[in-house]
XYZ file of C-alpha atoms in Angstrom:
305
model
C -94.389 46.863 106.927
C -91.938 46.037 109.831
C -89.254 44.006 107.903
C -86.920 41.282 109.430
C -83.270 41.075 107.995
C -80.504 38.174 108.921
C -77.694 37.387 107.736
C -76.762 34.443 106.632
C -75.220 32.142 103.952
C -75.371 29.585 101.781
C -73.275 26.826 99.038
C -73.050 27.603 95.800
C -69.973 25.032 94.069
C -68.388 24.346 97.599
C -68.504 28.086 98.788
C -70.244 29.861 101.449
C -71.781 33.084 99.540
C -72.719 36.074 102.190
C -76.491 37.127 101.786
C -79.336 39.191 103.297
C -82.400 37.838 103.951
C -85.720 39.862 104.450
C -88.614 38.333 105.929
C -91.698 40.807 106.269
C -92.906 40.406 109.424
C -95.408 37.641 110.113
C -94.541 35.517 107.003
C -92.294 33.162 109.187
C -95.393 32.198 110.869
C -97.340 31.015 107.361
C -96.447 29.103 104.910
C -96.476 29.845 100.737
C -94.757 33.446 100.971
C -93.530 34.450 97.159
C -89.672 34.996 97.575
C -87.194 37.731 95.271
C -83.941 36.394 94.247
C -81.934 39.864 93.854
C -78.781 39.925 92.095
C -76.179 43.004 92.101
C -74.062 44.546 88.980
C -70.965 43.594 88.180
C -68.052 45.551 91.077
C -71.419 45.572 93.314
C -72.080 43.987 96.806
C -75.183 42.944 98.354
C -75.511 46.095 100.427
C -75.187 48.415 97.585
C -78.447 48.202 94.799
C -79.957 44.987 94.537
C -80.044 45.292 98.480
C -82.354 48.559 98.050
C -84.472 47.068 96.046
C -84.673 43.636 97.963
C -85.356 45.769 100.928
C -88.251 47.969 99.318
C -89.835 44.640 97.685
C -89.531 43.044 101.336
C -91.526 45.812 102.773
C -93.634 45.030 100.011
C -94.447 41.405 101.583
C -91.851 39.706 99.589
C -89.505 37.071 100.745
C -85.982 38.301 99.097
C -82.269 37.723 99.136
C -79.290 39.435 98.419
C -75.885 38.153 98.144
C -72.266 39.279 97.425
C -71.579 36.615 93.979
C -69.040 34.274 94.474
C -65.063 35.521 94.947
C -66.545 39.003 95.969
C -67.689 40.982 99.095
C -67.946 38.798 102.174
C -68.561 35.859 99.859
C -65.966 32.865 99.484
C -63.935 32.013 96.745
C -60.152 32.384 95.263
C -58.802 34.344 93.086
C -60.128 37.718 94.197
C -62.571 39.820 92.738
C -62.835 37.652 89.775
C -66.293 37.848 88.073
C -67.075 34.470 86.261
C -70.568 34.555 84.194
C -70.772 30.648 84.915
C -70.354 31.205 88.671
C -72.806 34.272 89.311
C -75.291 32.401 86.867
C -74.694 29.294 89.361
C -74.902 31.593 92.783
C -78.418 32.330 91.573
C -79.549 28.374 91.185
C -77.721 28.327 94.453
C -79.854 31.156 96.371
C -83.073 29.124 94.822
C -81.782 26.110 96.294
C -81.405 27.580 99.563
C -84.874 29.122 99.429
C -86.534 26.112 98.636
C -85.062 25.050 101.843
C -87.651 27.324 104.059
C -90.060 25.908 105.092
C -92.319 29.581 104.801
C -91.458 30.495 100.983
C -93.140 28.618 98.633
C -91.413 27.089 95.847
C -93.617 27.523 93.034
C -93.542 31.220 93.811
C -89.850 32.129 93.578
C -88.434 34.915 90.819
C -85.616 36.695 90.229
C -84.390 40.433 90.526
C -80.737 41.639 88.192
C -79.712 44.832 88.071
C -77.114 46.045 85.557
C -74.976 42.971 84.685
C -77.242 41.331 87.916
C -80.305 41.787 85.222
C -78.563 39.636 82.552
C -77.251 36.879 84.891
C -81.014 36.637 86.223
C -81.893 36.827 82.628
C -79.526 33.517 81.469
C -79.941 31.953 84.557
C -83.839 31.556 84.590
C -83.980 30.161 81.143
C -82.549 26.722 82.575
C -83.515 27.426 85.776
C -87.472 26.012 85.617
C -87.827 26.899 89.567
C -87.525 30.585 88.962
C -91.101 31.860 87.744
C -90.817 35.265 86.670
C -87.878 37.251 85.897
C -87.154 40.832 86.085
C -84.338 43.438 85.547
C -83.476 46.745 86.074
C -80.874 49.097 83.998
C -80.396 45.575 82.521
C -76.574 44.987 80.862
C -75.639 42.348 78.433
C -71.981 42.376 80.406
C -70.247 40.054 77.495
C -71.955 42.198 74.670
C -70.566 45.169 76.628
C -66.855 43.943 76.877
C -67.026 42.682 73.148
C -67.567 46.757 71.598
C -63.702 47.290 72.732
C -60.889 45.680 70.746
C -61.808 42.230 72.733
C -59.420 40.392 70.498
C -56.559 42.507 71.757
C -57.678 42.368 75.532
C -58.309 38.398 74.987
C -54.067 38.386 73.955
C -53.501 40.687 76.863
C -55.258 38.118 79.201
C -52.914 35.225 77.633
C -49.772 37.134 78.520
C -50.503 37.931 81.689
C -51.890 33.999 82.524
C -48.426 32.892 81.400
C -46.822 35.881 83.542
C -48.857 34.308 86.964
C -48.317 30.892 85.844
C -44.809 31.683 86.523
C -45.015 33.604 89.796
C -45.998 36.842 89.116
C -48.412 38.742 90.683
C -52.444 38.260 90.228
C -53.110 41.450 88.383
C -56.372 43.542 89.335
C -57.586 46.397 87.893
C -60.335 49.190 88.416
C -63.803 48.458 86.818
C -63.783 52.248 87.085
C -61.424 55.349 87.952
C -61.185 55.688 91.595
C -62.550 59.083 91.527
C -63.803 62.195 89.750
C -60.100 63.601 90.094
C -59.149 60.243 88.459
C -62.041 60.014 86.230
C -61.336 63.869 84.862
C -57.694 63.330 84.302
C -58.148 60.283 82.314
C -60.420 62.212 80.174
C -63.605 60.434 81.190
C -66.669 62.468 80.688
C -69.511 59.981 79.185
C -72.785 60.254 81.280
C -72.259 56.770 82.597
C -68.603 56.703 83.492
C -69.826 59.798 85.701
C -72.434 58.489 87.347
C -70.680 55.027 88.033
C -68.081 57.324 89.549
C -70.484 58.753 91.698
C -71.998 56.048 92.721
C -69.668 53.575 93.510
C -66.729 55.991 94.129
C -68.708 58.503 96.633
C -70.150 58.561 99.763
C -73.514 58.303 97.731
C -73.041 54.637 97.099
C -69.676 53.273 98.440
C -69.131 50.055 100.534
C -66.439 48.460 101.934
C -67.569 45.162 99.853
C -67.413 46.738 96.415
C -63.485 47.660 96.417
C -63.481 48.469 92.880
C -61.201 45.351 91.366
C -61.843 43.284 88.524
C -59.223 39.881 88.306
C -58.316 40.792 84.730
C -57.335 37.248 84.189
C -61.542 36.692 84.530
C -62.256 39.120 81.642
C -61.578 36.354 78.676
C -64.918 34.443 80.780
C -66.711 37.812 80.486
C -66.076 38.521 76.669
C -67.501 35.083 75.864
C -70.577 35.685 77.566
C -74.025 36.396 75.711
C -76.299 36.740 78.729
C -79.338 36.664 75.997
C -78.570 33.656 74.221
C -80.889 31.158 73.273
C -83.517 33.807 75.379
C -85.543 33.080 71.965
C -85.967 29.587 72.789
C -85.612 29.269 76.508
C -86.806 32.437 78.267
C -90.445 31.777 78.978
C -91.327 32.931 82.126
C -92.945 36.235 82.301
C -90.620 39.484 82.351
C -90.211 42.765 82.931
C -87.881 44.943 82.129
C -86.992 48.408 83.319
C -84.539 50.589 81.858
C -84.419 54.646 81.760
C -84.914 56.704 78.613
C -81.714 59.154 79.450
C -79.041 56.817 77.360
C -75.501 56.468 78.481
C -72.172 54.012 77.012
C -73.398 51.066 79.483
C -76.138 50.814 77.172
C -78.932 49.676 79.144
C -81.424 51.383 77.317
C -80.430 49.434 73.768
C -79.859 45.928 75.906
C -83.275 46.856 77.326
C -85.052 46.658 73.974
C -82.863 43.698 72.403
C -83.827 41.287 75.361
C -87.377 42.131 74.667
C -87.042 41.437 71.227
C -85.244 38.355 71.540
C -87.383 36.982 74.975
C -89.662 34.029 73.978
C -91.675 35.280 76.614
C -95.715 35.018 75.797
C -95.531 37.796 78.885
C -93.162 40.748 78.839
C -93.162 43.923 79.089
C -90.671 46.710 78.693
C -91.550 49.548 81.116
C -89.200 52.769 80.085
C -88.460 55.397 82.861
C -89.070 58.890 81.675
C -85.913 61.268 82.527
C -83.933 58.519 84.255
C -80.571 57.319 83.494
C -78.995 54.077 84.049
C -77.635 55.236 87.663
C -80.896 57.057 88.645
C -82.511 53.645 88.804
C -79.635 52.243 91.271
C -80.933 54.900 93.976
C -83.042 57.582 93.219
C -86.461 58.041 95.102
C -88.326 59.043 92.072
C -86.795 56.508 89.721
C -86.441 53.440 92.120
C -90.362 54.246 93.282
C -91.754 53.977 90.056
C -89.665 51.113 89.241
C -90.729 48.979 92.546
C -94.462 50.159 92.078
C -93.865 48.701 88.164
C -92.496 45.328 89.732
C -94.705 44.833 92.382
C -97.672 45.139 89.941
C -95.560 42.210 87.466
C -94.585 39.731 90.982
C -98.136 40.007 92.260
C -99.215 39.343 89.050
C -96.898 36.476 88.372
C -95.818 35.023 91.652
């Protein structure tokens, strides 16, 4: 299906967030067209994975959207490459509101796409956001849960020293989410399955974009170690869901965040569709993988939405 893309933006608390939008061809000129919200990983940009998946569920007949979160990519928003839970669980509400705005995409069939940390913001964002009706996510990551397994009591005090150091005129300090490269990576010591394949990903030409520079505000990480992006999913998270993770398990720990979110999902309908022989990264890009995961979540949207 011939596919047509436009840039374009939208609000979300005061500032203009950068997005894709995909309109399959012909679905301008009717109205009630189901529409994707698709949200990327943490140190992600709308070009990167979300926007392959957007692009294969467009082709698909799906309304969707893609959209660098707010203080990243070609998005708006100061300090730098700072990664606030509340803001990229507001930038979704946001790209709702601004579907809800055209006049082709009906608003009773809107859901939601995360993958990686994307999955869990979809995740805690649809359980007070009423207007998204199903919810799906991919290598999903429980980013506060993640951030909380090293010494976060000591990284919390290094945050509080190096607030007081800015407050006084030093410089905003950013760091790498990950080494810069397998030369990096190797001399650090780094040889965990996911570490590697984050490398390659983000840090090759397999994956790399201008909009995903690899910095984290580290002044932002106290926000992320207080986030639980599956709390109160036992009470609140209703809507349908599907979740897709691969059964090769890796540090990220997708595959265990995968099973605890459909534990704790209040969910009448979920489902927890496992990947044979895929890792966390093979479902960012891989034909195989990404196939069988778009074929899974076209069967839950058309079912749903």
């Amino acid at each position: 299906m011939i596919v047509i893309q436009k840039n374009v933006k939208f609000l979300a608390q005061g500032l203009a967030l950068a997005a894709i939008l995909r309109i399959p061809e012909h679905a301008e000129e009717k109205k009630g067209n189901p529409a994707i919200v698709c949200v990327h990983p943490g140190s992600s940009c709308k070009e990167q994975t979300a926007g392959i998946y957007a692009e294969k569920l467009a082709e698909l007949g799906y309304v969707t959207i893609v959209f660098d979160a707010s203080y990243q990519g070609e998005s708006e928003g100061d300090p730098r490459h700072a990664e606030y839970p509340s803001a990229r669980v507001e930038d979704i509400r946001s790209a709702v509101d601004y579907l809800t705005t055209l006049e082709y995409v009906d608003e009773h069939r809107i859901g939601v796409l995360g993958v990686c940390a994307g999955g869990g913001y979809a995740v805690h964002a649809a359980m007070t956001e009423r207007r998204i009706q199903a919810v799906a996510a991919v290598s999903v990551a429980n980013i506060g849960r993640g951030y909380r397994e090293n010494d976060p009591i000591g990284m919390l005090e290094q945050v509080a020293q190096q607030r007081t150091a800015e407050a006084r005129g030093a410089e905003p300090l950013t760091n790498p989410w990950i080494p810069g490269s397998h030369e990096e990576r190797e001399a650090a010591g780094m040889n965990e399955l996911d570490i590697k394949q984050a490398v390659d990903y983000y840090r090759t030409s397999r994956g790399q974009h201008p909009n995903s520079p690899n910095r984290l505000k580290f002044t932002s990480v106290d926000s992320i170690i207080a986030f639980d992006a599956f709390h109160l999913a036992d009470s609140l998270l209703t809507q349908p869901l599907q979740i897709i993770v691969g059964s090769i398990q890796g540090a990220f720990g997708s595959y265990h965040d995968g099973h605890d979110l459909y534990q704790r999902a209040a969910s009448e309908h979920k489902d927890l569709f496992i990947v044979e022989g895929a890792s966390h990264y093979d479902l960012y890009d891989k034909t195989e993988p990404v196939k069988k995961a778009v074929d899974r979540l076209d069967a839950f949207y058309k079912k749903y939405l």
